[in-house]
Coordinates of N, CA and C and ligand atoms in Angstrom, one line a residue:
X1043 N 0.9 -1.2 0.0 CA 0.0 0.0 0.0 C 0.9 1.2 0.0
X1044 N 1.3 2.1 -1.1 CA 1.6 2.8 -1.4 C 0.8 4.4 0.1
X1045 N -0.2 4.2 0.0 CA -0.7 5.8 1.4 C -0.2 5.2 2.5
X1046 N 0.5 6.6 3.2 CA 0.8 6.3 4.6 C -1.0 6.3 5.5
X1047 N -1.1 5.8 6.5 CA -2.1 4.7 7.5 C -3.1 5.8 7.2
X1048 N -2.9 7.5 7.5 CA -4.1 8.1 7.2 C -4.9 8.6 5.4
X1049 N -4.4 7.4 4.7 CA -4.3 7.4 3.5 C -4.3 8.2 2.6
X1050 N -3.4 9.6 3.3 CA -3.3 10.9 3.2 C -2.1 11.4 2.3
X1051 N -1.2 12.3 2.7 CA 0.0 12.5 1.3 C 1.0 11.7 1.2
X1052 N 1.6 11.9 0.1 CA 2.8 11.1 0.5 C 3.8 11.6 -0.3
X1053 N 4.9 11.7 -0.4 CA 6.4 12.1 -1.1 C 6.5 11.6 -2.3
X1054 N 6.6 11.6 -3.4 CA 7.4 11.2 -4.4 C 8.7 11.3 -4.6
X1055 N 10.2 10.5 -4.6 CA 11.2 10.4 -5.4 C 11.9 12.2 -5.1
X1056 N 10.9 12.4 -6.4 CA 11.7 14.1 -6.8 C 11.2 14.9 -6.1
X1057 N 10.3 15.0 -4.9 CA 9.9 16.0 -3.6 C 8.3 16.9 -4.2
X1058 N 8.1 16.4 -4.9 CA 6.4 16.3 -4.9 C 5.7 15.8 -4.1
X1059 N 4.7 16.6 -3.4 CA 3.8 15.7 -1.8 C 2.2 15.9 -2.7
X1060 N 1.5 14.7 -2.7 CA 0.5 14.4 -3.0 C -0.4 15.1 -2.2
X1061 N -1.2 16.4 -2.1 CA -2.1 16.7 -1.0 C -3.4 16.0 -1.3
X1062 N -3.9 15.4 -2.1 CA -5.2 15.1 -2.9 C -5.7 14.3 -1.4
X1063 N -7.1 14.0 -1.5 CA -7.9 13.0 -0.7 C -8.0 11.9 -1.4
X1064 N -7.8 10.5 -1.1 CA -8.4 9.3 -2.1 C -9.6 9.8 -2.3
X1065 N -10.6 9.6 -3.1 CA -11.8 8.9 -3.4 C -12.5 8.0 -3.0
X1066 N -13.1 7.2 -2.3 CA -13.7 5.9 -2.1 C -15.0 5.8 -1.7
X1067 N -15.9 5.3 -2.7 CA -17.1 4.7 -1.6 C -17.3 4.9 0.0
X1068 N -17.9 5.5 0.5 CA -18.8 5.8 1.6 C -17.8 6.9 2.4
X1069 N -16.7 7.5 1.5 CA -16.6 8.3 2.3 C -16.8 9.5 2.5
X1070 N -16.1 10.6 3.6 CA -17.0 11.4 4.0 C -17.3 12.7 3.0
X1071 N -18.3 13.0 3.5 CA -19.0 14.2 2.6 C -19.8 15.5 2.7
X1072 N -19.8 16.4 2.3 CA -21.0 17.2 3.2 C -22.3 16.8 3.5
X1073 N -23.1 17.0 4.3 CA -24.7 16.3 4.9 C -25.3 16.1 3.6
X1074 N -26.1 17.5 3.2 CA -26.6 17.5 2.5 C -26.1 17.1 0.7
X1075 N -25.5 16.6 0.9 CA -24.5 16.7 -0.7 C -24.7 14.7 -0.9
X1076 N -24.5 14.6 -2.4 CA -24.7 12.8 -3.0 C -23.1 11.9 -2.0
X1077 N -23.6 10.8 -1.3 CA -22.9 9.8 -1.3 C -22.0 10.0 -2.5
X1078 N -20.4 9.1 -2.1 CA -19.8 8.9 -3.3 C -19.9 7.1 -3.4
X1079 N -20.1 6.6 -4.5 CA -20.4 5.4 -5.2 C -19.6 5.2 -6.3
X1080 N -18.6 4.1 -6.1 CA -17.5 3.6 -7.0 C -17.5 2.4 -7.1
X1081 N -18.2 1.9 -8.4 CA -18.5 0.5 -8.3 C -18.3 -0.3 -9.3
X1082 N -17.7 -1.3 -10.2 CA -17.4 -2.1 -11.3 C -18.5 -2.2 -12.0
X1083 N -18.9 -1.5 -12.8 CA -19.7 -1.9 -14.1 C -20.0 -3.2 -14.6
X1084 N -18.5 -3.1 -15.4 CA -17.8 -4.3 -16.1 C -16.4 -4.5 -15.3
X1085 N -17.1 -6.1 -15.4 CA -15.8 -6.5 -14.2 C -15.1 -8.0 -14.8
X1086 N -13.8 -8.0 -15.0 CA -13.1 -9.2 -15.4 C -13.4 -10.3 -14.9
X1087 N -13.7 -10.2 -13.5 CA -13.8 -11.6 -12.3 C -15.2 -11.6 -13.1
X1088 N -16.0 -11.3 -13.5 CA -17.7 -11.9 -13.6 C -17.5 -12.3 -15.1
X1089 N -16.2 -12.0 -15.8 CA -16.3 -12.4 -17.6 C -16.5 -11.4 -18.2
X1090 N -16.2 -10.3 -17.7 CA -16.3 -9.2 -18.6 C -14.9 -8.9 -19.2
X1091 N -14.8 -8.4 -20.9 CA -13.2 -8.1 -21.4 C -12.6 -6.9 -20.8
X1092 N -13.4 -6.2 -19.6 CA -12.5 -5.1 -18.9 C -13.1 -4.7 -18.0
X1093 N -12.0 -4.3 -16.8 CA -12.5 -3.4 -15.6 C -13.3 -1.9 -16.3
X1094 N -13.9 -1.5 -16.1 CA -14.8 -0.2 -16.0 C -15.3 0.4 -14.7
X1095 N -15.4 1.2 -14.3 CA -16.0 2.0 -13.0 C -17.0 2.9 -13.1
X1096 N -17.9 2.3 -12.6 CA -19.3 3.6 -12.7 C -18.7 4.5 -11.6
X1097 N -18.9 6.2 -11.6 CA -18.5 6.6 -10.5 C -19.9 7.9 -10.3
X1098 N -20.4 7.8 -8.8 CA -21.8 8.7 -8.7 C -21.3 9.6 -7.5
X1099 N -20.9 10.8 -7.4 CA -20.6 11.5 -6.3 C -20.7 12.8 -6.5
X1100 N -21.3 13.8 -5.5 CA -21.2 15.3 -5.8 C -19.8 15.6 -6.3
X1101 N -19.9 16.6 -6.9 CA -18.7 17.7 -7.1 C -18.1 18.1 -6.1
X1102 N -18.5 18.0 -4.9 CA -18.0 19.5 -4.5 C -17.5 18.0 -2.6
X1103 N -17.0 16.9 -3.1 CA -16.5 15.8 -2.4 C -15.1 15.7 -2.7
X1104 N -14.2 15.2 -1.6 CA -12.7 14.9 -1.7 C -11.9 16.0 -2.2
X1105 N -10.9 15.9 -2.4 CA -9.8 17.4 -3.0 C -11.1 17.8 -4.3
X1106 N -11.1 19.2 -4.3 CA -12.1 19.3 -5.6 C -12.1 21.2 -5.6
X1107 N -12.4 21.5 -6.7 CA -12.4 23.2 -6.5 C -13.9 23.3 -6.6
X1108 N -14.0 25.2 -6.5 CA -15.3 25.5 -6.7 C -15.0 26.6 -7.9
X1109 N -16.1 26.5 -8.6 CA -16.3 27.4 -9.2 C -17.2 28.6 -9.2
X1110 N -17.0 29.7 -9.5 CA -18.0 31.1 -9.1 C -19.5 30.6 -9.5
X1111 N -19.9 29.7 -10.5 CA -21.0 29.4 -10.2 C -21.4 28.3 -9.2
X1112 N -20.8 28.7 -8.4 CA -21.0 27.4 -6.7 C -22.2 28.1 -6.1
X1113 N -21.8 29.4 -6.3 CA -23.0 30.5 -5.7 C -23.5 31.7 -6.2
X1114 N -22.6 31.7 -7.1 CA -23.2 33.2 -7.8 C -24.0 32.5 -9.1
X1115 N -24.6 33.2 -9.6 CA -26.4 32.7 -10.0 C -25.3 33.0 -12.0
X1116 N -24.8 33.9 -11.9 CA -24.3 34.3 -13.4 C -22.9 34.0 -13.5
X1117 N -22.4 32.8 -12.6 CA -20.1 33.3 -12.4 C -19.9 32.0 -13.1
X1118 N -18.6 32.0 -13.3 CA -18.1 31.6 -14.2 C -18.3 29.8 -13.8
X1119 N -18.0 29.0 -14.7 CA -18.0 27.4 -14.5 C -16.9 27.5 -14.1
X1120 N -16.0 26.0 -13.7 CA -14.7 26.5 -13.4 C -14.0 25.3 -14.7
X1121 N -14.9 25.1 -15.9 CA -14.2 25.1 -16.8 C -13.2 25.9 -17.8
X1122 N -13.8 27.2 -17.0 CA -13.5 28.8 -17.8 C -12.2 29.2 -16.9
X1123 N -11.9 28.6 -15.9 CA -10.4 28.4 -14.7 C -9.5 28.9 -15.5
X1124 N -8.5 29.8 -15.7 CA -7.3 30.2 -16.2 C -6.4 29.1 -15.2
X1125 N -5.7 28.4 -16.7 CA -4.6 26.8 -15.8 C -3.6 27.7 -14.8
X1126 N -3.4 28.7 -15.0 CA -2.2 29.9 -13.9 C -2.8 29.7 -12.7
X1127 N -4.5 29.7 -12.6 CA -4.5 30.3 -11.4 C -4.2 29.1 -10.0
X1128 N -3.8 27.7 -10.9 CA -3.6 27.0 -9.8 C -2.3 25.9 -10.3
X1129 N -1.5 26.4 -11.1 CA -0.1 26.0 -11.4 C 0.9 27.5 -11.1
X1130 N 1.7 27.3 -10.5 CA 2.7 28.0 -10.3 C 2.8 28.3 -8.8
X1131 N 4.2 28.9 -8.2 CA 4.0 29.5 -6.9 C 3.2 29.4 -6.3
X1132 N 3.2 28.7 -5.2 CA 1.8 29.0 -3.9 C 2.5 28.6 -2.2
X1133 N 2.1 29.5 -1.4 CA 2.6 29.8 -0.1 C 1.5 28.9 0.6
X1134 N 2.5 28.0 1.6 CA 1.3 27.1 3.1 C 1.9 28.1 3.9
X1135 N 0.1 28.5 4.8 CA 0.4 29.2 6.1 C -0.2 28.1 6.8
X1136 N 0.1 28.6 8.0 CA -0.3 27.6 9.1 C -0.7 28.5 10.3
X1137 N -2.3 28.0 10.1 CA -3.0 29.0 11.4 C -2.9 28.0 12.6
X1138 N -3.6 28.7 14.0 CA -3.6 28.4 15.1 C -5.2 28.5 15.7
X1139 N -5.6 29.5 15.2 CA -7.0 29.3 15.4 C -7.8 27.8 15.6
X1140 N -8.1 27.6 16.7 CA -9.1 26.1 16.6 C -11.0 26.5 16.0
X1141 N -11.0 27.7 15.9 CA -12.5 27.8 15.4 C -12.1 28.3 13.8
X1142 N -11.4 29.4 13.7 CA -11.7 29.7 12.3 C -10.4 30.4 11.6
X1143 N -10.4 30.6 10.4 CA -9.3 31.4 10.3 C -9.4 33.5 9.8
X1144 N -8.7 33.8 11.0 CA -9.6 35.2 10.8 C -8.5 36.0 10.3
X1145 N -8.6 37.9 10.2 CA -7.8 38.7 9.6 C -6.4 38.9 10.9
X1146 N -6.8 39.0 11.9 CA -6.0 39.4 12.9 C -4.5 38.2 13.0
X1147 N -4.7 37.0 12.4 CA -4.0 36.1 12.2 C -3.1 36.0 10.5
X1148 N -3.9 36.9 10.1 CA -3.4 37.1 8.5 C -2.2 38.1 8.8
X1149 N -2.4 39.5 9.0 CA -1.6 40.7 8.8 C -0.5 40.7 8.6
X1150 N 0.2 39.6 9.9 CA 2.0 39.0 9.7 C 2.3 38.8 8.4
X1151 N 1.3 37.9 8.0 CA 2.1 37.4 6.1 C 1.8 38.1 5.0
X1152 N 1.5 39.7 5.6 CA 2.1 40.1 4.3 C 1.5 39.8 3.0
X1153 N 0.4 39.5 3.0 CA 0.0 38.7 1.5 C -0.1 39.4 0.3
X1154 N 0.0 39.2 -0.6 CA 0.5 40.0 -1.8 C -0.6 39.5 -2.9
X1155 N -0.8 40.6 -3.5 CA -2.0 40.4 -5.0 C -1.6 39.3 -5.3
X1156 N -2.4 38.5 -6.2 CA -2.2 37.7 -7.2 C -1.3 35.8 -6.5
X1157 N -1.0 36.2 -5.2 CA -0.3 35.0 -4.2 C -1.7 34.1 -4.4
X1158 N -0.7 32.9 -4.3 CA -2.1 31.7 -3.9 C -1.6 30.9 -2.5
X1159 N -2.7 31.1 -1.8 CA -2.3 30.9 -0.4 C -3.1 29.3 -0.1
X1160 N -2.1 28.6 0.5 CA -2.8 27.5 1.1 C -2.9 27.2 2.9
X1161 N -4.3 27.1 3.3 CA -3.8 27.5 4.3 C -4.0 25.6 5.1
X1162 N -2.9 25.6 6.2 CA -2.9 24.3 6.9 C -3.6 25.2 8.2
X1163 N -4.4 24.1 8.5 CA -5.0 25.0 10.1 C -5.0 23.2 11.2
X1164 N -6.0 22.8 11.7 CA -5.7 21.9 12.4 C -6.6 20.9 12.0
X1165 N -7.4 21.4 10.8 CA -8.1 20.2 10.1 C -7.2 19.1 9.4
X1166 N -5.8 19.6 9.0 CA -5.2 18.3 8.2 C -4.9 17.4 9.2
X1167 N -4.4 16.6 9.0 CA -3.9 15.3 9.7 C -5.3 14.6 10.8
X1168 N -6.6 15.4 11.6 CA -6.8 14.4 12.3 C -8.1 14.9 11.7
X1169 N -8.7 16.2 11.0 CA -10.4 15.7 10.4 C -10.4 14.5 9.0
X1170 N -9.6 14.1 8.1 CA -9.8 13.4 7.2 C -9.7 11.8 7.7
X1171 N -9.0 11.7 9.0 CA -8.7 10.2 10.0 C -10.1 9.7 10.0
X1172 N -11.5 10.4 9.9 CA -12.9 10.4 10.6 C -13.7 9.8 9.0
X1173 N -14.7 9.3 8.9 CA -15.5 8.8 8.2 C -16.5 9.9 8.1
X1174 N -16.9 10.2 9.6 CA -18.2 11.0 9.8 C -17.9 12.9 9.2
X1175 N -18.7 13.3 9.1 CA -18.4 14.5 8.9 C -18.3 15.7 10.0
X1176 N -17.4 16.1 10.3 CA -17.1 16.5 11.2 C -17.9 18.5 11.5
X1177 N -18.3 18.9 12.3 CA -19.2 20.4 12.0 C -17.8 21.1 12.1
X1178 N -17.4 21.0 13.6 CA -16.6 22.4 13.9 C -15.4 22.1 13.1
X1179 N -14.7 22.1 11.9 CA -13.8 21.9 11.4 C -13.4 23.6 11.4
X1180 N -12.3 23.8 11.1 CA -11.6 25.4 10.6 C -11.8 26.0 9.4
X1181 N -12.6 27.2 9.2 CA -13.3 27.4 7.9 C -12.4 28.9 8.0
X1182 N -12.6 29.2 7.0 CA -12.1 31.3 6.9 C -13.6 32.0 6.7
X1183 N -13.1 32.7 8.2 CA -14.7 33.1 8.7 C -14.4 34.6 7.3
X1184 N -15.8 34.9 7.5 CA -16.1 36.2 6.2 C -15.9 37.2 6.5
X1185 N -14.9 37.8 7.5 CA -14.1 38.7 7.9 C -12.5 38.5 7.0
X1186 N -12.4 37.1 6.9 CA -10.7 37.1 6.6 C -11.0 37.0 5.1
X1187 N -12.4 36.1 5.0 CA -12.7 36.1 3.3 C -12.7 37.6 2.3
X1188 N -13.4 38.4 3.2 CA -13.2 39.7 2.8 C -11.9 40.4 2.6
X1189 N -11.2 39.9 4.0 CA -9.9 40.5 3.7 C -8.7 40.1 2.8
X1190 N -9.0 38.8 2.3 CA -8.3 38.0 1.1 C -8.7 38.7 0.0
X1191 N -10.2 39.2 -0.4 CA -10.6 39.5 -1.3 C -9.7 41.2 -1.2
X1192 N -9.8 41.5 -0.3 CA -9.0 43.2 -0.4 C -7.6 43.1 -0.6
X1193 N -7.4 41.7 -0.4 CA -5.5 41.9 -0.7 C -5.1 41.1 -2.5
X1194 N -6.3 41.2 -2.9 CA -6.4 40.4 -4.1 C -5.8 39.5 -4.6
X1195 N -5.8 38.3 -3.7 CA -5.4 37.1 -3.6 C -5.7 36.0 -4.9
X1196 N -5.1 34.9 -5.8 CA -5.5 34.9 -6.7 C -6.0 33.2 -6.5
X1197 N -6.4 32.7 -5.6 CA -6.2 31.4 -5.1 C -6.4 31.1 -3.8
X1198 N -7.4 30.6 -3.0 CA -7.1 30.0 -1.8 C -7.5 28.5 -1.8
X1199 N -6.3 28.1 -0.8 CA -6.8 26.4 -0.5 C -7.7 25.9 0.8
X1200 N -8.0 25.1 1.0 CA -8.3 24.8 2.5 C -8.1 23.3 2.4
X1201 N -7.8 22.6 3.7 CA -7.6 21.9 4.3 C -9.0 20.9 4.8
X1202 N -10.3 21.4 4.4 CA -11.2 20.7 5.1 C -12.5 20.5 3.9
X1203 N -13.7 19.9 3.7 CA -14.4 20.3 2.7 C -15.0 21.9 2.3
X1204 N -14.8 22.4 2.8 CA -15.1 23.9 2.6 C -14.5 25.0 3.0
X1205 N -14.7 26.2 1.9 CA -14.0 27.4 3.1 C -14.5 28.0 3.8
X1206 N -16.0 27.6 3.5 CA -17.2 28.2 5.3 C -17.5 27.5 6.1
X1207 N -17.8 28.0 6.6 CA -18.3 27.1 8.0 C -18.9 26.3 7.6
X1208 N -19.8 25.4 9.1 CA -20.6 24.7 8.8 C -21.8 25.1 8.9
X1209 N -22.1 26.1 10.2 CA -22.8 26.6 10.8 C -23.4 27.9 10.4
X1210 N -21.6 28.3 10.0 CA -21.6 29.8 10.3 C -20.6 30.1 9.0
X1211 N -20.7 31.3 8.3 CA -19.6 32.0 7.4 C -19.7 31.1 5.9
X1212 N -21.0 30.2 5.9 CA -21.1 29.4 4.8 C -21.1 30.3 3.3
X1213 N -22.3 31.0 3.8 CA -22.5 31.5 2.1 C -22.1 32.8 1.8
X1214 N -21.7 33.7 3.0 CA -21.1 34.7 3.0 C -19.2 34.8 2.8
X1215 N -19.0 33.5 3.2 CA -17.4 33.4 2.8 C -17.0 32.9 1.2
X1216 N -18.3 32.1 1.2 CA -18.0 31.5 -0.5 C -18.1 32.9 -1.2
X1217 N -19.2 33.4 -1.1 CA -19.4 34.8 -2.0 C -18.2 35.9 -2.1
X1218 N -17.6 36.2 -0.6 CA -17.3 37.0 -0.7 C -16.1 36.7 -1.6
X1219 N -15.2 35.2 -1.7 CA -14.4 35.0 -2.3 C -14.7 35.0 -3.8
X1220 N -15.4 34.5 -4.1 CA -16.0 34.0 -5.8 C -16.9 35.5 -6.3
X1221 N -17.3 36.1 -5.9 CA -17.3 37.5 -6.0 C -15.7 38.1 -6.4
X1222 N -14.8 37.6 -5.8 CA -13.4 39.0 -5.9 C -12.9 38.5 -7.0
X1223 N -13.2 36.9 -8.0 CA -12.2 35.8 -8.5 C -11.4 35.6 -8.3
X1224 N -11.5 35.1 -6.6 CA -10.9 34.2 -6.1 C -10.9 32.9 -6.5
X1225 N -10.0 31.9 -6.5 CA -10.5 30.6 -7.2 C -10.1 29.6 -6.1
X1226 N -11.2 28.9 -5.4 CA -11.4 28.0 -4.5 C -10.8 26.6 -4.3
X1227 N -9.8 26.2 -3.4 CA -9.4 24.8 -3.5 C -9.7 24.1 -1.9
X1228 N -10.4 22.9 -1.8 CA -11.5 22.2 -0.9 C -10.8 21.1 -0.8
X1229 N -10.3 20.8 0.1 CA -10.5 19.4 0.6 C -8.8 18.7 0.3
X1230 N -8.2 19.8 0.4 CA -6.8 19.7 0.4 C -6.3 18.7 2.3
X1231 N -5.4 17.5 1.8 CA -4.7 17.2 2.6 C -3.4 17.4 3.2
X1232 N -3.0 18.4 3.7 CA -1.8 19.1 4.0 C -0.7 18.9 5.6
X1233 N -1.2 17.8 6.2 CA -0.6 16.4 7.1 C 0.6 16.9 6.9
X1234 N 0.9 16.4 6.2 CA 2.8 16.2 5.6 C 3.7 17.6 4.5
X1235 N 2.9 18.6 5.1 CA 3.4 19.8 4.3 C 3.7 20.5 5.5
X1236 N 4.9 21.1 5.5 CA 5.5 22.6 6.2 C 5.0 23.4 5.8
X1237 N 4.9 24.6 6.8 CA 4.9 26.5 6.0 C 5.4 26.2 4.8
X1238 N 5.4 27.2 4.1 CA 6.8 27.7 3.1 C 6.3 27.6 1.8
X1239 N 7.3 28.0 1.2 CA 7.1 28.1 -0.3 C 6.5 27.1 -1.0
X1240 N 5.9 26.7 -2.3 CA 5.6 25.3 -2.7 C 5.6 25.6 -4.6
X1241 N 5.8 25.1 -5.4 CA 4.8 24.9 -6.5 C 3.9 24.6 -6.2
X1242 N 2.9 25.1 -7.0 CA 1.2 24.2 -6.8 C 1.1 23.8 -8.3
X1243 N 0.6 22.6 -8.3 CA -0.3 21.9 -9.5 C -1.6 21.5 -8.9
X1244 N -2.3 21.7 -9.3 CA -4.2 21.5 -8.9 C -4.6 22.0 -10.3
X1245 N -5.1 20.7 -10.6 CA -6.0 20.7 -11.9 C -7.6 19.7 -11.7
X1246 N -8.6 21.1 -11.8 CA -9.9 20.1 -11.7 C -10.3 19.5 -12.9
X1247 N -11.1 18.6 -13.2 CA -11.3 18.1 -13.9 C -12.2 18.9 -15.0
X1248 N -12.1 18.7 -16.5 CA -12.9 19.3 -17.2 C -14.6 19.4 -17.0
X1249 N -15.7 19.9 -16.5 CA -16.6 19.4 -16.7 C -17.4 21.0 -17.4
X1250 N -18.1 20.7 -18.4 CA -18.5 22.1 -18.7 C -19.6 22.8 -17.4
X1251 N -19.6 23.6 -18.0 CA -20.1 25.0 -16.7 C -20.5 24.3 -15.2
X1252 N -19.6 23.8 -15.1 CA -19.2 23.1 -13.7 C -19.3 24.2 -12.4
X1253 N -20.0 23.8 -11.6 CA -19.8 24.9 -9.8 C -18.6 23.8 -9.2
X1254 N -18.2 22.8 -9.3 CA -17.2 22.5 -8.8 C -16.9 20.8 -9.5
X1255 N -15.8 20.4 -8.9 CA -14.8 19.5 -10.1 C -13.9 19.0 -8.9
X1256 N -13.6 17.4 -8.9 CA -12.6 17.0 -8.3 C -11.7 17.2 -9.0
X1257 N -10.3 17.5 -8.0 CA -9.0 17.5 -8.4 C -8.0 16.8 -7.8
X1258 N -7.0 16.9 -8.7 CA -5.8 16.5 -8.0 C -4.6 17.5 -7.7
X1259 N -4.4 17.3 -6.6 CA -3.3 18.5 -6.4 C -2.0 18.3 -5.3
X1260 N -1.1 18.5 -5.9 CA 0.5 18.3 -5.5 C 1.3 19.6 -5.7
X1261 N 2.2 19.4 -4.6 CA 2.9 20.7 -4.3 C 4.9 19.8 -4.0
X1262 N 5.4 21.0 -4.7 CA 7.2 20.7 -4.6 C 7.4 22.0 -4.1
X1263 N 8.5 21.7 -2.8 CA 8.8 23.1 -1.9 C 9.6 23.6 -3.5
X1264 N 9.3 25.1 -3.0 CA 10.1 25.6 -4.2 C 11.5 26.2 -3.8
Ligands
ZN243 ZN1 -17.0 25.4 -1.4

């Protein structure tokens, strides 16, 4: 078995760290959002001439981005994604906040137009260990969403299935970001990442006028 026990990142060779979530059957998801269902169509053991995979799961499940039409009624698919905004340069911060991630914890770094920030908070390593879906996870409440949007940030990541709350900062944090085009990345596992510098590669999948698309996404310190 290639994933380490929380079948979470892992190293490559040349210093690429896998942040992606597997995929699998029953795992976890938002409440209200589709089960994921991965199941052999056509299957060799039954006499079929090939493996096949039906696969039935929201979008917006496992590492996956959002697209401005997640919530705005007219924004973009995130077919229409410029490939920049999530290849090249991107900065892990690492909050401390156990409820949320706010502005008064931003100001130190300095963030700069056009930066794509990933943030590690304390959701990596022990909310994706869980099956169940967890509420109080660490979201960027709509104070710091706003204030990402004022430092014109070109990219944020998170570490948990969403950047709002569960409760709270839900539809006002998505907006406020997908409003500024900001471009959203969900469900990032970031365990085995330091602060610091990274490449980012995150590529969601093509789907036309898509509100959100699993991805895969890997980062090399830079
Ligand atoms: Zn979202």
């Amino acid at each position: 078995m290639l994933y380490s026990e929380s079948q979470g990142a892992k190293t490559t060779k040349d210093g690429w760290i896998d942040v992606s979530v597997p995929l699998r059957s029953g795992m976890v998801h938002w409440p209200d959002n589709p089960p994921v269902r991965i199941e052999r169509a056509l299957n060799i053991e039954r006499g079929d001439a090939a493996n096949v995979s039906e696969i039935s799961m929201g979008a917006h499940t496992g590492t996956h981005m959002d697209g401005p039409l997640h919530f705005l009624r007219e924004g973009k698919g995130l077919d229409e994604m410029p490939l920049t905004a999530t290849i090249g340069r991107s900065r892990v911060i690492e909050t401390r906040d156990p409820e949320s991630i706010k502005p008064e914890e931003l100001h130190a770094y300095k963030l700069q137009r056009d930066e794509r920030i990933l943030f590690k908070t304390q959701n990596s390593g022990r909310r994706w260990s869980s099956e169940d879906f967890i509420e109080d996870f660490v979201y960027v409440s709509q104070e710091a969403a706003r204030y990402l949007a004022g430092r014109e940030i070109q990219t944020v990541g998170v570490d948990y299935l969403s950047v709002g709350g569960y409760r709270k900062d839900g539809v006002e944090t998505h907006r406020a970001l997908l409003e500024a085009g900001i471009w959203v990345i969900e469900g990032l596992d970031l365990s085995e990442v330091e602060p610091g510098e990274y490449e980012l590669i995150c590529l969601p999948v093509k789907i036309e006028r898509s509100d959100g698309a699993p991805a895969r996404a890997i980062l090399r310190p830079a």
